[in-house]
XYZ file of C-alpha atoms in Angstrom:
437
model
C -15.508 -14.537 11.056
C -18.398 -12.746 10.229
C -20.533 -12.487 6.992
C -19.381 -8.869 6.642
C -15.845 -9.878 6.698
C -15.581 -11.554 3.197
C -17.432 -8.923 1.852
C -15.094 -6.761 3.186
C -12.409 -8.795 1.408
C -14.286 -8.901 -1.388
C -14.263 -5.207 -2.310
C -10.881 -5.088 -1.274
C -9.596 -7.818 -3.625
C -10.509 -5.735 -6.607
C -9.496 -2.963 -5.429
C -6.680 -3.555 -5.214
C -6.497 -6.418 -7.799
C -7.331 -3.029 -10.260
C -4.787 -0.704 -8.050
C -1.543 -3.095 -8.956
C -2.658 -4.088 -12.513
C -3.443 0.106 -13.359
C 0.377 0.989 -12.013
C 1.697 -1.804 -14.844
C -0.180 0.094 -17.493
C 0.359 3.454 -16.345
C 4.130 2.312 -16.418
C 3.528 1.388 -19.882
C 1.674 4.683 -21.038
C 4.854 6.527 -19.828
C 7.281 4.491 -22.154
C 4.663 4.811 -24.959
C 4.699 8.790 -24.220
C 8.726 8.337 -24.597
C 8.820 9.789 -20.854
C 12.527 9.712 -19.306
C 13.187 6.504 -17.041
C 13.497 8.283 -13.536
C 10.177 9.501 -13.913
C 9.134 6.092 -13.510
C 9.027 5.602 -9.582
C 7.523 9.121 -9.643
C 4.235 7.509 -10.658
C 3.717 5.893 -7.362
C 5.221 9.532 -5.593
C 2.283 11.443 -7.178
C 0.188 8.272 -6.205
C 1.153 8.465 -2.547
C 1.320 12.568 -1.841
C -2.253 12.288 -1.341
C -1.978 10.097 1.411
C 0.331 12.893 3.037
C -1.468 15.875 2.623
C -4.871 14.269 2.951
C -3.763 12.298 6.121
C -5.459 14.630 8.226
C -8.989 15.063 7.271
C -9.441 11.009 5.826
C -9.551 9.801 9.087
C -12.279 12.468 10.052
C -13.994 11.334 6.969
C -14.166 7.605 7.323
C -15.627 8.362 10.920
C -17.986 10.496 10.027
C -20.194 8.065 7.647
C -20.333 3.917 7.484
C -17.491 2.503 6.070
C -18.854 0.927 3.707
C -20.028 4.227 2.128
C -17.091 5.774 2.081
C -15.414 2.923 0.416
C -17.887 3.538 -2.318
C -17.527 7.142 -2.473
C -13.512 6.602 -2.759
C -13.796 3.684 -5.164
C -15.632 6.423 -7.539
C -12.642 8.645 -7.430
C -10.049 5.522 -8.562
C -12.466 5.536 -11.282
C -12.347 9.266 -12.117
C -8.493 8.885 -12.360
C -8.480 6.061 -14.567
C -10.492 7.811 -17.414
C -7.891 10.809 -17.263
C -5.707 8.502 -17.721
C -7.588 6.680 -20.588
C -7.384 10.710 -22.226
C -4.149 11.413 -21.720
C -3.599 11.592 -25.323
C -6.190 13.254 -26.274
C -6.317 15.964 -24.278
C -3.296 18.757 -24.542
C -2.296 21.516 -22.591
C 0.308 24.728 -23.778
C 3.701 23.855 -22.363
C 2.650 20.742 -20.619
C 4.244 16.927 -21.716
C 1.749 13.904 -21.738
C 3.785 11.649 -19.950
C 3.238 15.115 -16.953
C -0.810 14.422 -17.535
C 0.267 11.030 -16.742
C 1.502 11.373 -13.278
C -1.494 14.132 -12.362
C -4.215 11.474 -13.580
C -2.534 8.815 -11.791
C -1.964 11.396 -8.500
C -6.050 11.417 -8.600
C -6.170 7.660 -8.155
C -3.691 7.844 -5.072
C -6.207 10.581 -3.239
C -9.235 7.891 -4.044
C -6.691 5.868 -2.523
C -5.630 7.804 0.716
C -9.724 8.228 1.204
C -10.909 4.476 1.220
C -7.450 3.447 3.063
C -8.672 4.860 6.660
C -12.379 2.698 5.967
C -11.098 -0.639 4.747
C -8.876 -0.878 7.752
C -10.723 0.760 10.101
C -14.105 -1.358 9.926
C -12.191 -4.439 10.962
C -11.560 -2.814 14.191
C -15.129 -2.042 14.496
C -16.215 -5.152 13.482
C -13.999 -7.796 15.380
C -12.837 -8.380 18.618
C -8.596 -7.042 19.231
C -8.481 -11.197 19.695
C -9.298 -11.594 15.928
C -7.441 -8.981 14.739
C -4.051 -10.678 13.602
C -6.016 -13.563 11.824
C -7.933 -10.651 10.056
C -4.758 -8.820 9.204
C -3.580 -12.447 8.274
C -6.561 -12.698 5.528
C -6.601 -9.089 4.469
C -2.612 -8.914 4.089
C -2.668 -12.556 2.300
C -5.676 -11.334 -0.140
C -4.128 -8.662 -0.969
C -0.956 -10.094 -1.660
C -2.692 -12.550 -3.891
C -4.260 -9.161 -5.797
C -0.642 -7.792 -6.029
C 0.219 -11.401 -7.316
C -2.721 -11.190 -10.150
C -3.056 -8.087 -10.555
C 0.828 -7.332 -11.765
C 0.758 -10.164 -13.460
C -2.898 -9.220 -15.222
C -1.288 -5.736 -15.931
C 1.846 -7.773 -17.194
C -0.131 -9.605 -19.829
C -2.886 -7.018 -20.797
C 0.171 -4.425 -22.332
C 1.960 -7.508 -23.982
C 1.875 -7.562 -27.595
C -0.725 -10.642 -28.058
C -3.320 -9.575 -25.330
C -3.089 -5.558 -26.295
C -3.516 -6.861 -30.218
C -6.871 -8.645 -29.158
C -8.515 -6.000 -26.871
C -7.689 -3.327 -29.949
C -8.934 -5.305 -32.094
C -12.400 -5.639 -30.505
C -15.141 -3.746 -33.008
C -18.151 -2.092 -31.719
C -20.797 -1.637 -34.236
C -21.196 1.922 -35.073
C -19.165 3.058 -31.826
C -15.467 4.638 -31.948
C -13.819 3.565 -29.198
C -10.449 5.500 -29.333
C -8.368 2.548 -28.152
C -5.320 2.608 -29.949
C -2.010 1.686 -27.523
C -2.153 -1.304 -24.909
C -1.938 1.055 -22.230
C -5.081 2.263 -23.235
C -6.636 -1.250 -23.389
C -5.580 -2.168 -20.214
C -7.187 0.971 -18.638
C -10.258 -0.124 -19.734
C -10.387 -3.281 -18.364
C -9.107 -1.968 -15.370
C -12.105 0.358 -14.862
C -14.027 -3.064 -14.947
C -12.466 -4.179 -11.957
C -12.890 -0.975 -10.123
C -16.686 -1.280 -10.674
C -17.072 -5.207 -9.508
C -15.251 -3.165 -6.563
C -17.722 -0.840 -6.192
C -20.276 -3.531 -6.176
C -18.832 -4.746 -3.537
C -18.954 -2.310 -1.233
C -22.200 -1.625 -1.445
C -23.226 -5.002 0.266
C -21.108 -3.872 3.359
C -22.463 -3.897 6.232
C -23.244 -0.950 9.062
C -21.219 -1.942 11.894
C -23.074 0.702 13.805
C -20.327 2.311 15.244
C -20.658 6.497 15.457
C -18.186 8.672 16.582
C -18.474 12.223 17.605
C -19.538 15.108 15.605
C -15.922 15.086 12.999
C -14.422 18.339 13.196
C -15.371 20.384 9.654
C -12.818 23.076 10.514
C -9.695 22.623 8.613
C -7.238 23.744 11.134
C -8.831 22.207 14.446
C -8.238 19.121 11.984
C -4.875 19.416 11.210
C -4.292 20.346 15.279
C -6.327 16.667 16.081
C -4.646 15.637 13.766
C -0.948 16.230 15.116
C -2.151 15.338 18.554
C -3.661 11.642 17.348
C 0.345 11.608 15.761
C 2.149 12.451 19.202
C -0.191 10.300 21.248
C 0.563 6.906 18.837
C 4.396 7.724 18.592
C 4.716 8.563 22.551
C 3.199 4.934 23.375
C 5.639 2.506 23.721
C 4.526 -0.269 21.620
C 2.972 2.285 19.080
C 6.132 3.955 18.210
C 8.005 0.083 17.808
C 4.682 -1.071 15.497
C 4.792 2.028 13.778
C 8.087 2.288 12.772
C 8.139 -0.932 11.776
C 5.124 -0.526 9.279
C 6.193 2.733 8.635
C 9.837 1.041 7.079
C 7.835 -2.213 5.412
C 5.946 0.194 3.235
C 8.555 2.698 2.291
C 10.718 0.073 1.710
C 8.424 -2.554 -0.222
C 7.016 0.662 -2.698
C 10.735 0.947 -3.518
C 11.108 -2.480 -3.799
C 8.640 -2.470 -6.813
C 10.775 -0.905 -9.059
C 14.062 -1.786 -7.994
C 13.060 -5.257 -8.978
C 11.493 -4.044 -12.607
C 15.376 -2.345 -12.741
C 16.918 -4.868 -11.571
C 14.921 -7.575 -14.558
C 15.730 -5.214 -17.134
C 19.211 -4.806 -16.704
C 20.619 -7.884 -14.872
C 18.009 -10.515 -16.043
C 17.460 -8.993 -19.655
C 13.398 -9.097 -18.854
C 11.075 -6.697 -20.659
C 8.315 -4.794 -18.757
C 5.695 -7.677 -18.769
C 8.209 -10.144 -17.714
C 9.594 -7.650 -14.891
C 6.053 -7.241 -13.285
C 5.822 -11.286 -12.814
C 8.670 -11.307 -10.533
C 6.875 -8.324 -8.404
C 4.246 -11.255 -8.385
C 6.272 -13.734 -7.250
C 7.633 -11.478 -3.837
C 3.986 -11.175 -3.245
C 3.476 -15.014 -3.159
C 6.218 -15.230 -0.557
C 4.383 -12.417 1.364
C 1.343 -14.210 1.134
C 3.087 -17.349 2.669
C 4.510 -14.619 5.423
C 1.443 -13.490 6.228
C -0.353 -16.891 6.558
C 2.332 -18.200 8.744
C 2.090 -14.951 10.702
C -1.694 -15.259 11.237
C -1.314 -19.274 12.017
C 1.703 -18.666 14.482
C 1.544 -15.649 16.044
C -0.528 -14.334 18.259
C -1.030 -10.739 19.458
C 1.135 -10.578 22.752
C 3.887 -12.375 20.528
C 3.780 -10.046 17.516
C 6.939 -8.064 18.575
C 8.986 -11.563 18.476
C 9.037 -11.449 14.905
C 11.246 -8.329 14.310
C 14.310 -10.327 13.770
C 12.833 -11.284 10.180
C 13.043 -7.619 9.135
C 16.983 -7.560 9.763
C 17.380 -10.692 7.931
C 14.935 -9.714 5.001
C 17.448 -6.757 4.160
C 20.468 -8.608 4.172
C 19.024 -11.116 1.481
C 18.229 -8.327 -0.685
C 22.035 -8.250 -1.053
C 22.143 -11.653 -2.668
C 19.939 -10.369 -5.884
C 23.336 -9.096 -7.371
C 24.858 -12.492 -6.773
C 21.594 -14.302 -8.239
C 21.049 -14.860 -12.233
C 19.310 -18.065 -12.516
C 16.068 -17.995 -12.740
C 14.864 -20.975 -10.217
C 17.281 -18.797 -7.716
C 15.871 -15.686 -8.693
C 12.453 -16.963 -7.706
C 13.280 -18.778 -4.579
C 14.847 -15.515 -3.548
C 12.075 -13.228 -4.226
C 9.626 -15.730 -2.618
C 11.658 -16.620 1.093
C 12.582 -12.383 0.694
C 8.488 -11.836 0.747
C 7.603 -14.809 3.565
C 9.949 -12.324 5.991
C 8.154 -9.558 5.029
C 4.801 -10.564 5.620
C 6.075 -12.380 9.003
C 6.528 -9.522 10.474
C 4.592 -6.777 9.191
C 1.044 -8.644 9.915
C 1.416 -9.013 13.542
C 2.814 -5.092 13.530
C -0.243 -4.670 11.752
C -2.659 -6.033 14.221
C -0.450 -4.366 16.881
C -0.586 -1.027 15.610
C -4.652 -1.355 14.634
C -5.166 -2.925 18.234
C -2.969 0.181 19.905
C -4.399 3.219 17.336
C -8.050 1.817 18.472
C -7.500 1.879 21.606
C -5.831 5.163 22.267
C -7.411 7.038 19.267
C -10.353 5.357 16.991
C -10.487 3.320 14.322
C -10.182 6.024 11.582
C -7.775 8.523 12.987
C -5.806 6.033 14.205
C -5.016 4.724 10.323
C -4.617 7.759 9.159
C -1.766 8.163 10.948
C -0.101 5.447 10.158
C -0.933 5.977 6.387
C 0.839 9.450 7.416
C 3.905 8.054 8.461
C 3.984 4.743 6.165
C 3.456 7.157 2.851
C 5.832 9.662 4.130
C 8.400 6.822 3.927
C 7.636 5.766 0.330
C 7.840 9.428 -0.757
C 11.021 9.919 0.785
C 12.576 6.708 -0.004
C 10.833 6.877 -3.982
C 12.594 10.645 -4.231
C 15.937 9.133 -3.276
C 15.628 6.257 -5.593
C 14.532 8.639 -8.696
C 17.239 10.787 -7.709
C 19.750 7.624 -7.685
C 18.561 6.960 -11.461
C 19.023 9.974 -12.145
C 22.695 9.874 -11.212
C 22.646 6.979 -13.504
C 23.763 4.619 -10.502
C 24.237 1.089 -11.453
C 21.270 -1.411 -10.327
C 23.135 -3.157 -8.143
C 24.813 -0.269 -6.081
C 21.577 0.871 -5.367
C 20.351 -2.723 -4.028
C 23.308 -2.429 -1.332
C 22.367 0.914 -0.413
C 18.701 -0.278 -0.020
C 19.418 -3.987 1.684
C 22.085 -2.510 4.104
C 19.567 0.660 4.477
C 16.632 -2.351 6.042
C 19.040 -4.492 7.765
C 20.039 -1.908 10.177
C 17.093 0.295 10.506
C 15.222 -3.036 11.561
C 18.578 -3.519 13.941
C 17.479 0.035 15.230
C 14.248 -0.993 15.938
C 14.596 -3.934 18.048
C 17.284 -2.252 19.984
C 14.876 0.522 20.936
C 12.480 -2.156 22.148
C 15.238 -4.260 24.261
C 15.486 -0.073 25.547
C 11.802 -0.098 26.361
C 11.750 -3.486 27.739
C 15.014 -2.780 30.291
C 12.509 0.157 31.828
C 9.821 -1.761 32.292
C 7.828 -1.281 29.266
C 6.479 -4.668 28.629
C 3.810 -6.298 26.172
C 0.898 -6.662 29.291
C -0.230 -2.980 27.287
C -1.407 -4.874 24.604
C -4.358 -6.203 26.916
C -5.125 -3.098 28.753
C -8.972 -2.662 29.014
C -8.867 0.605 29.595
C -9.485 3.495 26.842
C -7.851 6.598 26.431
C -9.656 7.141 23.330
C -10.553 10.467 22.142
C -14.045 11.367 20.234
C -12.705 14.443 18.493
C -15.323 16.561 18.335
């Protein structure tokens, strides 16, 4: 790999090492605020609209500068929204709840987020060959997953009693620093980690690939825009790569706080305790995604669907499972299926969206479709607490809800594959790539 690459990961890491740790404290800031439970899995809702209604000007964004620079610039913003959040409670507005400031300051962290998404993903296109791509996904996926792994468990510990006590505690000569809950200490140390980010990306590199002139006019954006969506769900393996992504992420965002539900009321855990198991999915991802980027390569990457069908019937077995070696054997072979199969649909989707579109339209619209997912699927599950459904009728719902959509999937494939539709597209040379002026 290439010296750029680690750098890559680098800023990445803490990114999203910060992103994971700052959802744990801005979890804990709502309880503190006294805010009412199903506004809970709203906080990543308000952190994902952005990727929505941004979706199509980001990608003209991250093509119109390096990526590097606009991983910067978008870095800033995560910043931005974590001192609104740090102010929450000292700021008030007429007629407007804290626990409401909450989920706006948190929304402006998701659009820093929908901004730097396009560039981090993007550059690998631009930087490696398509042959590369799936041990790059491999890397980036298992990073990450070792950042959701830390950084849950980092948010974890910073709001428990002992760490929070310590960080309060800390005296500055002379200086008032106005933190008083653990929520608020953990914000700060979170900002931290969003600065080694930003450190980060300013040691990566130009790739030195330009696009055309990006469209400035907001409607010829939004029509580019739908036409980059049509042309990725009309190809063939597109629409079976994007689906699947576009499930894995609406699913696993849900998954988050099902399993912080599901610790609370069938394992008796408390918030900090709750966010280790979200670490310990991640580890089985990580294993996933290693195996994944070992295994498989490229032209093979639809043979792993079958994992996805099995993945949602063993989220089932969590009402069954009390024991606590069980519960983390579960969580951890649950997460290897996952990141099985969602790294090669990963590479297959970059490999596809480059070729027929560019590197940052082309994630855009899979952020599009992937965050459309998680707002749809976090709206039902808020609604389902709501209703005051028990834990465990909503896991059924949500395992059977997988299984067969993932059953779905691979029949419309088998579909594709009795016309004639067959995996040599994944080495066509030849681009249909549009500049989008």
């Amino acid at each position: 790999m290439k010296r750029g690459f680690y750098t890559i990961m680098g800023a990445q890491f803490f990114s999203s090492l910060a992103d994971n740790a700052l959802l744990i404290a801005a979890i804990a800031q709502l309880l503190e605020l006294d805010g009412p439970a199903w506004m809970i899995p709203l906080l990543k809702f308000f952190f994902t609209v952005s990727y929505v209604a941004l979706a199509a000007f980001v990608g003209a964004f991250s093509d119109a500068f390096p990526k590097g620079r606009v991983m910067f610039i978008t870095n800033g913003i995560k910043i931005v929204g974590c001192i609104m959040l740090f102010f929450v409670g000292y700021v008030q507005f007429v007629g407007i709840p804290e626990y409401a400031l909450v989920l706006a300051a948190y929304a402006v962290v998701g659009f820093g987020a929908a901004a730097y998404s396009p560039a981090k993903y993007g550059i690998l296109t631009e930087l490696l060959p398509a042959s590369k791509l799936v041990i790059a996904n491999g890397w980036i996926e298992g990073l990450t997953v070792v950042s959701i792994i830390l950084g849950t468990v980092l948010g974890g510990a910073l709001i428990s009693p002992r760490v929070a006590s310590a960080l309060i505690a800390i005296d500055i000569p002379h200086i008032d620093t106005g933190i008083e809950t653990p929520a608020e200490s953990a914000i700060v140390v979170i900002v931290g980690l969003y600065f080694i980010a930003a450190i980060f990306n300013l040691f990566i590199p130009d790739t030195g690939a330009r696009y055309a002139r990006q469209q400035h006019n907001p409607f010829l954006l939004v029509r580019d825009f739908y036409v980059c969506l049509v042309t990725l769900w009309k190809d063939k393996l597109g629409q079976i790569s994007l689906a699947v992504t576009t499930l894995f992420w609406g699913a696993g965002a849900t998954l988050q706080f099902i399993v912080l539900k599901w610790a609370e009321s069938h394992l008796g855990l408390p918030l900090d305790k709750g966010a280790i198991l979200q670490g310990v999915t991640a580890v089985g991802i990580a294993i996933g995604a290693a195996m994944a980027a070992r295994l498989i390569p490229l032209k093979r990457s639809l043979d792993t669907l079958p994992a996805g069908v099995v993945m949602g019937t063993f989220v089932v077995v969590m009402i069954f499972v009390s024991s606590m070696p069980l519960v983390y054997a579960l969580l951890v072979f649950m997460g290897a299926l996952a990141g099985f199969f969602v790294v090669p649909m990963n590479a297959l989707l970059q490999h596809r969206g480059y070729v027929l579109l560019s590197a940052g339209h082309s994630i855009a619209v899979q952020n599009f479709n992937e965050n459309v997912s998680i707002l749809v699927m976090l709206a039902i599950y808020a609604s389902m607490i709501k209703a005051d459904l028990h834990v465990n009728v909503i896991i059924v719902i949500f395992g059977a809800f997988v299984a067969l959509t993932m059953l779905a999937i691979i029949l419309r494939h088998r579909y594709n594959q009795s016309r004639g539709d067959s995996l040599h597209l994944i080495g066509m040379k030849t681009s249909v790539k549009r500049g989008f002026p």
